[in-house]
Coordinates of N, CA and C in Angstrom, one line a residue:
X3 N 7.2 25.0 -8.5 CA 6.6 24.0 -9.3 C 7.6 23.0 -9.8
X4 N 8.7 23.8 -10.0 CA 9.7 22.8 -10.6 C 10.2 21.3 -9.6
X5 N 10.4 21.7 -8.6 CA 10.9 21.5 -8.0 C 9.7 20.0 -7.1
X6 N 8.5 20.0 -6.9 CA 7.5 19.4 -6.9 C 7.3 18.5 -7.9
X7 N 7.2 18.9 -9.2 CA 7.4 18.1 -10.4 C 8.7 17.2 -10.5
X8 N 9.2 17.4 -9.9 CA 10.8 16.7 -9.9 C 10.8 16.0 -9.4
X9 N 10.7 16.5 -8.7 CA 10.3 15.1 -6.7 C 9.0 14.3 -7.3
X10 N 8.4 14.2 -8.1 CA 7.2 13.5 -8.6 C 7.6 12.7 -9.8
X11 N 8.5 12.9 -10.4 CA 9.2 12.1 -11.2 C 10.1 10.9 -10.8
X12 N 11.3 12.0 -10.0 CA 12.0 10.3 -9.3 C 11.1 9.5 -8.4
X13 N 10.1 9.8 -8.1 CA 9.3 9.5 -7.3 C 8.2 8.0 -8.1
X14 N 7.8 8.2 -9.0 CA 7.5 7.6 -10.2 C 8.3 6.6 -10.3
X15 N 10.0 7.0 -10.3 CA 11.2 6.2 -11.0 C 11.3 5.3 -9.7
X16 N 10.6 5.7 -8.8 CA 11.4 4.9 -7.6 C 12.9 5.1 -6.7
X17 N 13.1 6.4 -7.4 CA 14.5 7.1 -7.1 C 14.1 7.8 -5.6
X18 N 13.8 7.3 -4.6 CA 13.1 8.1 -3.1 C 13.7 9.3 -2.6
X19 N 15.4 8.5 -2.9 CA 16.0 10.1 -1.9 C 16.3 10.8 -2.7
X20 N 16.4 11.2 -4.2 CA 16.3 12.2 -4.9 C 14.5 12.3 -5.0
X21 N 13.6 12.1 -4.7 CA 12.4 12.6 -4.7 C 12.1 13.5 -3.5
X22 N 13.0 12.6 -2.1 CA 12.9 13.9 -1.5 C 13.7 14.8 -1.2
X23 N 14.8 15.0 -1.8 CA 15.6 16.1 -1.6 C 15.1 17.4 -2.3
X24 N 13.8 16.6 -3.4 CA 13.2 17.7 -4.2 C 12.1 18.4 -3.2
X25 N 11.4 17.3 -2.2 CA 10.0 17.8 -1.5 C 10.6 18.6 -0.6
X26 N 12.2 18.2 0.3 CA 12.4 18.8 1.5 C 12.8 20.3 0.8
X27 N 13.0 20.3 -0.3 CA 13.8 22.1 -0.7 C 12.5 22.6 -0.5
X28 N 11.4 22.2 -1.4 CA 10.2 22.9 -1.5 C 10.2 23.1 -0.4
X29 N 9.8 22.4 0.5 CA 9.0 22.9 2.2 C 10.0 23.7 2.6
X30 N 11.0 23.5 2.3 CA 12.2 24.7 3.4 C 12.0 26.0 2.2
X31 N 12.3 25.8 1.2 CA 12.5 27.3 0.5 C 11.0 28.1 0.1
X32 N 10.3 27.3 -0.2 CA 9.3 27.8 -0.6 C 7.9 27.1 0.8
X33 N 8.0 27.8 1.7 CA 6.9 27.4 3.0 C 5.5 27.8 1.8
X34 N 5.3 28.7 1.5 CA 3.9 29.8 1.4 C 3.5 28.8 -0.3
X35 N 4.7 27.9 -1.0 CA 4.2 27.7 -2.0 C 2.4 26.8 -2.0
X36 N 1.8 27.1 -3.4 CA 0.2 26.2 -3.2 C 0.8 24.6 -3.3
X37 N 1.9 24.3 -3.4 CA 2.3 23.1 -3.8 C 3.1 22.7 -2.1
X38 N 2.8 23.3 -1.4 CA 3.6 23.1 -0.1 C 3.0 21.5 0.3
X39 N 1.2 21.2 0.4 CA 0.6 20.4 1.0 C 1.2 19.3 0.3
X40 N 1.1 19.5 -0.8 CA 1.4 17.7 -1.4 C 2.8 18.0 -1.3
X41 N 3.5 18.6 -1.4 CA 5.1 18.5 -0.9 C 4.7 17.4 0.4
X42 N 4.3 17.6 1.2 CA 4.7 17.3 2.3 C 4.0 15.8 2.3
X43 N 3.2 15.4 2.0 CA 2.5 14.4 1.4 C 3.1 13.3 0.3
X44 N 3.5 13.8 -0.3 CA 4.5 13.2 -1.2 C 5.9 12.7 -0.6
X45 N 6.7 13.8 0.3 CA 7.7 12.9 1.3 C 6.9 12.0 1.7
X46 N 6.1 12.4 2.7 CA 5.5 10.7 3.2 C 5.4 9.6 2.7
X47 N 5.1 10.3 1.2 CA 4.6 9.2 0.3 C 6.2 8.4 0.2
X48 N 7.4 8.9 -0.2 CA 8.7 8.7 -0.7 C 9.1 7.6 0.4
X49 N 8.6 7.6 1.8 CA 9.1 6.7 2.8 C 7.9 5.2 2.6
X50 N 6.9 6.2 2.4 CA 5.7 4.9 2.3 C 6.4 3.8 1.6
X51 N 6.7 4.3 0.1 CA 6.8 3.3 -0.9 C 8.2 2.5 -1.0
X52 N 8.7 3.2 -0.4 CA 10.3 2.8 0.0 C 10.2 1.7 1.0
X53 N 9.1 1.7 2.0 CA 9.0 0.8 3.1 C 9.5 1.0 4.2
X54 N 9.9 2.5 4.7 CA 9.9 2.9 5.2 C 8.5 3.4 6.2
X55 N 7.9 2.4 6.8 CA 6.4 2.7 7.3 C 6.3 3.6 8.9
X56 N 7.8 4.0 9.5 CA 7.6 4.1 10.6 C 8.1 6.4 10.6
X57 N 8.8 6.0 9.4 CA 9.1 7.3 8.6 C 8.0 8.1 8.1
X58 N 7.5 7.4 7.6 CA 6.4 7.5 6.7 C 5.6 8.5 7.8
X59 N 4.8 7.2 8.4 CA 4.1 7.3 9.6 C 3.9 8.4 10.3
X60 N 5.4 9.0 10.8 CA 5.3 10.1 11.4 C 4.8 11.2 10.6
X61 N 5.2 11.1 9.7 CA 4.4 12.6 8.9 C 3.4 12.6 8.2
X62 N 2.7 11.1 7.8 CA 1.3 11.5 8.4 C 0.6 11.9 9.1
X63 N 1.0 11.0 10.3 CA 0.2 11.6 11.8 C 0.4 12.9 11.3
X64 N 1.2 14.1 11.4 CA 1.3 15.5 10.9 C 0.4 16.0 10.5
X65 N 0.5 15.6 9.3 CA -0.6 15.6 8.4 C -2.2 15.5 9.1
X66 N -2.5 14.2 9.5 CA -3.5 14.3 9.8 C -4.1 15.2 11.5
X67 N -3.1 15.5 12.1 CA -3.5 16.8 13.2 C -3.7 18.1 12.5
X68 N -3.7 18.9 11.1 CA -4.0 19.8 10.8 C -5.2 19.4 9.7
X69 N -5.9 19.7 10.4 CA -7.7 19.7 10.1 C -7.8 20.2 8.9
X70 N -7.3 21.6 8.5 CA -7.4 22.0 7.3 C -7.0 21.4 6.4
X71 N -6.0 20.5 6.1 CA -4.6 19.9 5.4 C -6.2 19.5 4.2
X72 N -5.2 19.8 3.0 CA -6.7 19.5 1.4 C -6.9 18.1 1.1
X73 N -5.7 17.4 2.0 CA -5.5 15.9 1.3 C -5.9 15.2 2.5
X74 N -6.8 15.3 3.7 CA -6.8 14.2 4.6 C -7.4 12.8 4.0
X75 N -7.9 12.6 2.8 CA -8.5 11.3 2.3 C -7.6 10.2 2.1
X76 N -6.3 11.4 1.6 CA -5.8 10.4 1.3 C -4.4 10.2 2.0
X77 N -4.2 11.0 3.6 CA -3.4 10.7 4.6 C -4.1 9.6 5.1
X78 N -5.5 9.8 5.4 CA -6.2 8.4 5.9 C -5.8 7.3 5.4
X79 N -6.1 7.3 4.0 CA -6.1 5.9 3.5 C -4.6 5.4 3.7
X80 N -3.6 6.4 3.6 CA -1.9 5.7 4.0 C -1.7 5.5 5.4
X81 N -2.5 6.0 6.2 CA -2.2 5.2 7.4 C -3.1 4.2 7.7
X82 N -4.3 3.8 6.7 CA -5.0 2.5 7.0 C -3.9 1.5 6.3
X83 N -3.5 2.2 5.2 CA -2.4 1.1 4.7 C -1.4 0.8 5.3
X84 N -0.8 1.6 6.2 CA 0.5 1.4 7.2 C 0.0 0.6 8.5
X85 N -1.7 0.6 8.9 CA -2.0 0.3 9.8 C -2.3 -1.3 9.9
X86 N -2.6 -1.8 8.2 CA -2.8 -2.9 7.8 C -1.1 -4.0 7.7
X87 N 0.2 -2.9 6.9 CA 0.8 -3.5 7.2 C 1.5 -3.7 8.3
X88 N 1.2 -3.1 9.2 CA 1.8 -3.8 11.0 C 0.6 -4.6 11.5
X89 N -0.1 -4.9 10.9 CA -1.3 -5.6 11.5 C -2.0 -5.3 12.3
X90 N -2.6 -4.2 12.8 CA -2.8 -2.9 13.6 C -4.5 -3.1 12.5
X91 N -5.5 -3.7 12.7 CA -5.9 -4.3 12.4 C -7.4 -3.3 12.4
X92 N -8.1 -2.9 14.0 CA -8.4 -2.2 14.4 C -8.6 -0.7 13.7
X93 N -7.3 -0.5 13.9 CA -6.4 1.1 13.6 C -7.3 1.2 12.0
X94 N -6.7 0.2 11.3 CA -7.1 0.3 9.7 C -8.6 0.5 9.4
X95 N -9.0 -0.1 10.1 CA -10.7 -0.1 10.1 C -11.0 1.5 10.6
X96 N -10.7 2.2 11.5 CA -11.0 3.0 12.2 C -11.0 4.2 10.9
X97 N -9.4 4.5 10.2 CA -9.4 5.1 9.4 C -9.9 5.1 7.9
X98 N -10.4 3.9 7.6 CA -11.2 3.5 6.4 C -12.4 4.5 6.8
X99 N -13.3 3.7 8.2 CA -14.6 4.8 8.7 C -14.5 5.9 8.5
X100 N -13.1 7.0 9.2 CA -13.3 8.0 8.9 C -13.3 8.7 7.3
X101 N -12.7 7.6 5.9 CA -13.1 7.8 4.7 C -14.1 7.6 4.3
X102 N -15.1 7.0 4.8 CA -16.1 6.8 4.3 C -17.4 7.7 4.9
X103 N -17.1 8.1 6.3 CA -18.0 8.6 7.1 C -17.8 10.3 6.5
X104 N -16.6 11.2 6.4 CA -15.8 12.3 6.4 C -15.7 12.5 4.9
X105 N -15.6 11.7 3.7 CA -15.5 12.1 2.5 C -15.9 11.4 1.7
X106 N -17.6 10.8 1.7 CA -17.8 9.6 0.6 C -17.8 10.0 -0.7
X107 N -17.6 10.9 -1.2 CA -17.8 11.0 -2.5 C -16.2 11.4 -3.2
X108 N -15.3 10.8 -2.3 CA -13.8 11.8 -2.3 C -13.3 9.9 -3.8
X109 N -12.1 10.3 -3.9 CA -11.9 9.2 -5.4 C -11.3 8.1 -4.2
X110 N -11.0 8.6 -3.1 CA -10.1 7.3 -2.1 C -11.1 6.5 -1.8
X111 N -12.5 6.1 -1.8 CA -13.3 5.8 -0.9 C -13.2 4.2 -1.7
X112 N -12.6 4.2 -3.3 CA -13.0 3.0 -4.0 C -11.8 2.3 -3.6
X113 N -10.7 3.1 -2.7 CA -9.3 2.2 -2.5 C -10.3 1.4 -0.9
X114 N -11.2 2.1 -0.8 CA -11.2 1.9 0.7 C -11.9 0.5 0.6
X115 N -13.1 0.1 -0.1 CA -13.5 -1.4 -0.4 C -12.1 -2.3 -0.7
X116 N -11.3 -1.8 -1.9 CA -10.2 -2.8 -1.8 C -9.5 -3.0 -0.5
X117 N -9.4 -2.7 0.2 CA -8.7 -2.7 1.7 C -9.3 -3.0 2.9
X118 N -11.0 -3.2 2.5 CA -11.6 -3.6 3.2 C -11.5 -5.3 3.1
X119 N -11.5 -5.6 1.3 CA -11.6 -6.7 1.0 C -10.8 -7.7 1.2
X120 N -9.5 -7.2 1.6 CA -8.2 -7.8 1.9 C -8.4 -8.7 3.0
X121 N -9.3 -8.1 3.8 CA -9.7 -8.9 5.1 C -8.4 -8.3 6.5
X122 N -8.7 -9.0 7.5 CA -7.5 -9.0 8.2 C -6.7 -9.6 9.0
X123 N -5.8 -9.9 7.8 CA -4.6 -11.0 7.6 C -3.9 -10.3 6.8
X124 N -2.6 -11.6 6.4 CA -1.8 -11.1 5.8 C -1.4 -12.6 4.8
X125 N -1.6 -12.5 3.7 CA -1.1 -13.5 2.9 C -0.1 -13.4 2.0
X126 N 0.1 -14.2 1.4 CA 1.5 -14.1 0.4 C 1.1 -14.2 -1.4
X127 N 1.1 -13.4 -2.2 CA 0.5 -13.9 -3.5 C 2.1 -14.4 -4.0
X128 N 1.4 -15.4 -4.7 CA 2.9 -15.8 -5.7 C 2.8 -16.4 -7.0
X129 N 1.4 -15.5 -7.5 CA 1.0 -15.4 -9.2 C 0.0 -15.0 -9.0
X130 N 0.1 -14.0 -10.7 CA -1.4 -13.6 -11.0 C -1.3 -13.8 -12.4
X131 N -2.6 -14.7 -12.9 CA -2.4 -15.4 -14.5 C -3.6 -14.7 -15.2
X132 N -4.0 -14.1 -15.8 CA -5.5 -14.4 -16.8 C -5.5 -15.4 -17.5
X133 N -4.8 -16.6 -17.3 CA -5.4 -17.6 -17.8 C -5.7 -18.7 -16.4
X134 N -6.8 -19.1 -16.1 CA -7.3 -20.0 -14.8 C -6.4 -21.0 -15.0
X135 N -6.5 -21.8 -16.1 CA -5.3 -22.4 -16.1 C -3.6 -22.9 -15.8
X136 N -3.1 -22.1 -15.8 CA -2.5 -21.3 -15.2 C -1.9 -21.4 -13.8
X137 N -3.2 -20.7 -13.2 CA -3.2 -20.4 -11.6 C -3.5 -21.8 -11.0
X138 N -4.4 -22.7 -11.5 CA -4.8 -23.8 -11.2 C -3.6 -25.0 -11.2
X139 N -2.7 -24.6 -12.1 CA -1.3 -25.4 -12.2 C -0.6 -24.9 -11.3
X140 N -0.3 -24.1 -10.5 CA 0.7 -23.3 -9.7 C -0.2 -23.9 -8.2
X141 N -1.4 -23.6 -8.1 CA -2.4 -24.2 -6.6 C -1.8 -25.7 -6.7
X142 N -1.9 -26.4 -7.8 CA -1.7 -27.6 -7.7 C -0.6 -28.0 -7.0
X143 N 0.7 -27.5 -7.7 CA 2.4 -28.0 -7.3 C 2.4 -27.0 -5.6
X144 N 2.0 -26.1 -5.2 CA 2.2 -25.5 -4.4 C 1.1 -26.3 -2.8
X145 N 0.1 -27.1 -3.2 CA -1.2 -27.1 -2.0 C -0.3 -28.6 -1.6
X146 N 0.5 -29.1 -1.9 CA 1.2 -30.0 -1.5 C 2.1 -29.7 0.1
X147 N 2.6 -28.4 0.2 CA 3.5 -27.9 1.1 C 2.7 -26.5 1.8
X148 N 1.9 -26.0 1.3 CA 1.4 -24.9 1.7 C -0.7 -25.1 1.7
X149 N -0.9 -23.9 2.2 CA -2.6 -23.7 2.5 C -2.4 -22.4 1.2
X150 N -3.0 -23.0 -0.1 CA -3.1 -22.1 -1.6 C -4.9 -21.8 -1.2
X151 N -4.9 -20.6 -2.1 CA -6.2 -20.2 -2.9 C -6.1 -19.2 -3.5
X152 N -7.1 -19.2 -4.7 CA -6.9 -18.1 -5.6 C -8.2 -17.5 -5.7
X153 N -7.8 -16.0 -5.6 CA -8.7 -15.1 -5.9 C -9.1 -14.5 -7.2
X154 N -10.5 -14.4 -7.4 CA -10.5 -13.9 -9.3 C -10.6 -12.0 -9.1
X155 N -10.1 -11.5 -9.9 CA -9.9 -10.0 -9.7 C -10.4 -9.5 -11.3
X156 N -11.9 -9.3 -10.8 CA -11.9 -8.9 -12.3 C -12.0 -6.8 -12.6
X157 N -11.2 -6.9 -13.6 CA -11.1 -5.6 -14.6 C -12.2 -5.7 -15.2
X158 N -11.9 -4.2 -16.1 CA -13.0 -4.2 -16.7 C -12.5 -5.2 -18.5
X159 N -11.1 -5.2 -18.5 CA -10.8 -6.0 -19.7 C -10.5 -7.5 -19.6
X160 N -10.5 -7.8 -18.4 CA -10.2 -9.1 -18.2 C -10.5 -9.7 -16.5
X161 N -9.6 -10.5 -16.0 CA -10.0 -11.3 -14.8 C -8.6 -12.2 -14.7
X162 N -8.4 -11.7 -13.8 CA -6.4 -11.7 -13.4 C -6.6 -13.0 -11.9
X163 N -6.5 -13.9 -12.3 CA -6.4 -15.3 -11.5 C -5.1 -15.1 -10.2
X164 N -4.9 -14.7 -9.3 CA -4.2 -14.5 -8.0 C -3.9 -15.6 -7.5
X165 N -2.7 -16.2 -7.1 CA -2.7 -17.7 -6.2 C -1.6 -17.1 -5.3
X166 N -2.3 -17.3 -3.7 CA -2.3 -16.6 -2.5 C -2.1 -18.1 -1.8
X167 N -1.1 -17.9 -0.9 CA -0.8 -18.7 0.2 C -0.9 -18.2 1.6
X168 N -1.7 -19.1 2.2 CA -2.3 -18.6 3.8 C -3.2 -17.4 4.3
X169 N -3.4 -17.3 5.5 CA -3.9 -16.2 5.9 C -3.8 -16.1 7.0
X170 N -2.3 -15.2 7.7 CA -1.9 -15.1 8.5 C -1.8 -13.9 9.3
X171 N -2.4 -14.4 10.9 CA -2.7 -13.3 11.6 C -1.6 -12.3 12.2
X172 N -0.3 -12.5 12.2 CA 1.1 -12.4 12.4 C 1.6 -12.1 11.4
X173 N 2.7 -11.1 10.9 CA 3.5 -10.7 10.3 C 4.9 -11.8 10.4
X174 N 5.4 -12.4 11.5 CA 6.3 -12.8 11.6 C 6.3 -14.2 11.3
X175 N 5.4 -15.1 11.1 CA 4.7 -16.3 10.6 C 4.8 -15.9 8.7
X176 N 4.3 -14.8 8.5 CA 4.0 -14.5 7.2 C 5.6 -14.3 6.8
X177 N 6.1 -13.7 7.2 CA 7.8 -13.3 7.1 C 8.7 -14.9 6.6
X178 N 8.4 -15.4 7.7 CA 8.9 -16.4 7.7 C 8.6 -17.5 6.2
X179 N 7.4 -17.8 6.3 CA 7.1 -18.3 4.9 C 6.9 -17.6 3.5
X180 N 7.2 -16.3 3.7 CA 7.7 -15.6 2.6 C 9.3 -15.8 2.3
X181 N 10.1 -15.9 2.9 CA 11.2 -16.5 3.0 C 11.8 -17.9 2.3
X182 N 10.6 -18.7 2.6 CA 10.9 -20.1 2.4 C 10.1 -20.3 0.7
X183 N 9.3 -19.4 0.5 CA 9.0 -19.4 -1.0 C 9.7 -18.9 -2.0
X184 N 10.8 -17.7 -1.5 CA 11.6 -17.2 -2.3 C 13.3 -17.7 -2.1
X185 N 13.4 -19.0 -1.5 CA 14.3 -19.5 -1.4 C 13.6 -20.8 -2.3
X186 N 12.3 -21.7 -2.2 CA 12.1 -21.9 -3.1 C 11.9 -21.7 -4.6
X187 N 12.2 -20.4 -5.0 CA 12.3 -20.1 -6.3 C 10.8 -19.4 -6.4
X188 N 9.9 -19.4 -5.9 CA 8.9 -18.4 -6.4 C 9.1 -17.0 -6.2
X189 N 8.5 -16.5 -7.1 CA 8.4 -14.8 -6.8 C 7.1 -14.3 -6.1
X190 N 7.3 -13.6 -4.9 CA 6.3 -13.7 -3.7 C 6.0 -12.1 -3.0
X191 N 4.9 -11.9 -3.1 CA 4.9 -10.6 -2.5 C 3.8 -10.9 -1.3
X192 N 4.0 -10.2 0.0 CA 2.8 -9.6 1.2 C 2.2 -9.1 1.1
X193 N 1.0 -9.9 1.4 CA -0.2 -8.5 1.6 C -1.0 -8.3 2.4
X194 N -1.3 -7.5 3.2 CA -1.8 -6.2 2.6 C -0.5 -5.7 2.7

C-alpha cells in the first residue's frame, strides 16, 4: 500500500519518475498485491501526463488485452485520449463506443461526452474568463491574425468563457501556430 500511495502522490505533484519508481517496485516486488492493477495503470498514467503518449500507449494496449483487468473504462478512455491526441480520429471514436456500449453506467462514460464534444480537430485555447467580457476582448485583439471562437463551459457555479483558435485537422499546422502564439506572448494550450 505504501508504496502505491507514494507513487500516487508524486504523481499528483507531477514528480513522474519518482511516481514510477514507486509503481515499478510494486509490480516487481509485490506481483500478487490487490493494488497490482492500478499499479500498472497508474505507470501508464505517469507517461500519459508527462506526454509521453507512445510510452504510455504501450501499456495500455496491455492493459487492454487482459479482459479481466478491473479498470478497462478507464484504459479505454486513455487511449481514446491518446488516440485523439495523434489525431487517430477514428481509433478515438471506436474506444469511446466501446465505453459506452461495455460500461454505461461506469463514472468514465461523462468523460466520454466531453471527448466526444471536442469534435475532431485540434485547436489551441489561449483563455478562459468567467467574465464574457473578457474573452470578448481577447477574440477581438486576436480575430485580426487568427480564426478565434469561444466556447461557453458551464459548471454548476459558474460559466468559464474559453477563446480557442482554429480547428485544425493536422497536429503539425496546430504545432506550428501554437508556437507563433507563445512567441507572441500568449499562454496557449492543445487540444484535445
Amino acid at each position: 500500500k505504501v508504496l502505491y500511495f507514494s507513487g500516487l502522490s508524486y504523481l499528483k505533484l507531477a514528480k513522474y519518475r519518482q511516481a514510477r519508481s514507486c509503481f515499478r517496485k510494486l509490480i516487481s516486488y509485490y506481483p500478487h498485491s490487490k493494488l497490482i492493477e492500478e499499479g500498472w495503470l497508474r505507470l501508464a498514467d505517469s507517461y500519459f501526463l508527462e506526454g509521453n503518449l507512445s510510452r504510455a500507449k504501450v501499456i495500455y494496449k496491455k492493459l487492454e488485452r487482459n479482459t479481466s483487468f478491473n479498470f478497462l473504462p478507464t484504459v479505454y478512455l486513455r487511449l481514446a485520449q491518446v488516440c485523439a491526441k495523434e489525431g487517430k480520429w477514428q481509433d478515438k471514436r471506436r474506444y469511446l463506443k466501446k465505453i459506452k456500449e461495455r460500461f454505461p453506467l461506469c463514472v468514465e462514460t461523462k468523460y466520454v461526452s466531453v471527448l466526444e464534444n471536442y469534435g475532431d480537430y485540434f485547436t489551441i485555447q489561449v483563455g478562459a474568463f468567467n467574465k464574457k467580457k473578457n474573452a470578448l476582448s481577447l477574440k477581438k485583439e486576436l480575430s485580426k491574425r487568427y480564426p478565434v471562437y469561444i466556447i461557453e463551459e458551464e459548471t454548476l457555479e459558474y460559466i468559464l468563457y474559453k477563446v480557442r483558435v482554429g480547428k485544425f485537422k493536422g497536429r503539425n499546422k496546430t504545432k506550428r501556430v501554437y508556437r507563433k502564439l507563445i512567441k507572441e506572448g500568449y499562454s496557449a494550450r492543445i487540444y484535445p
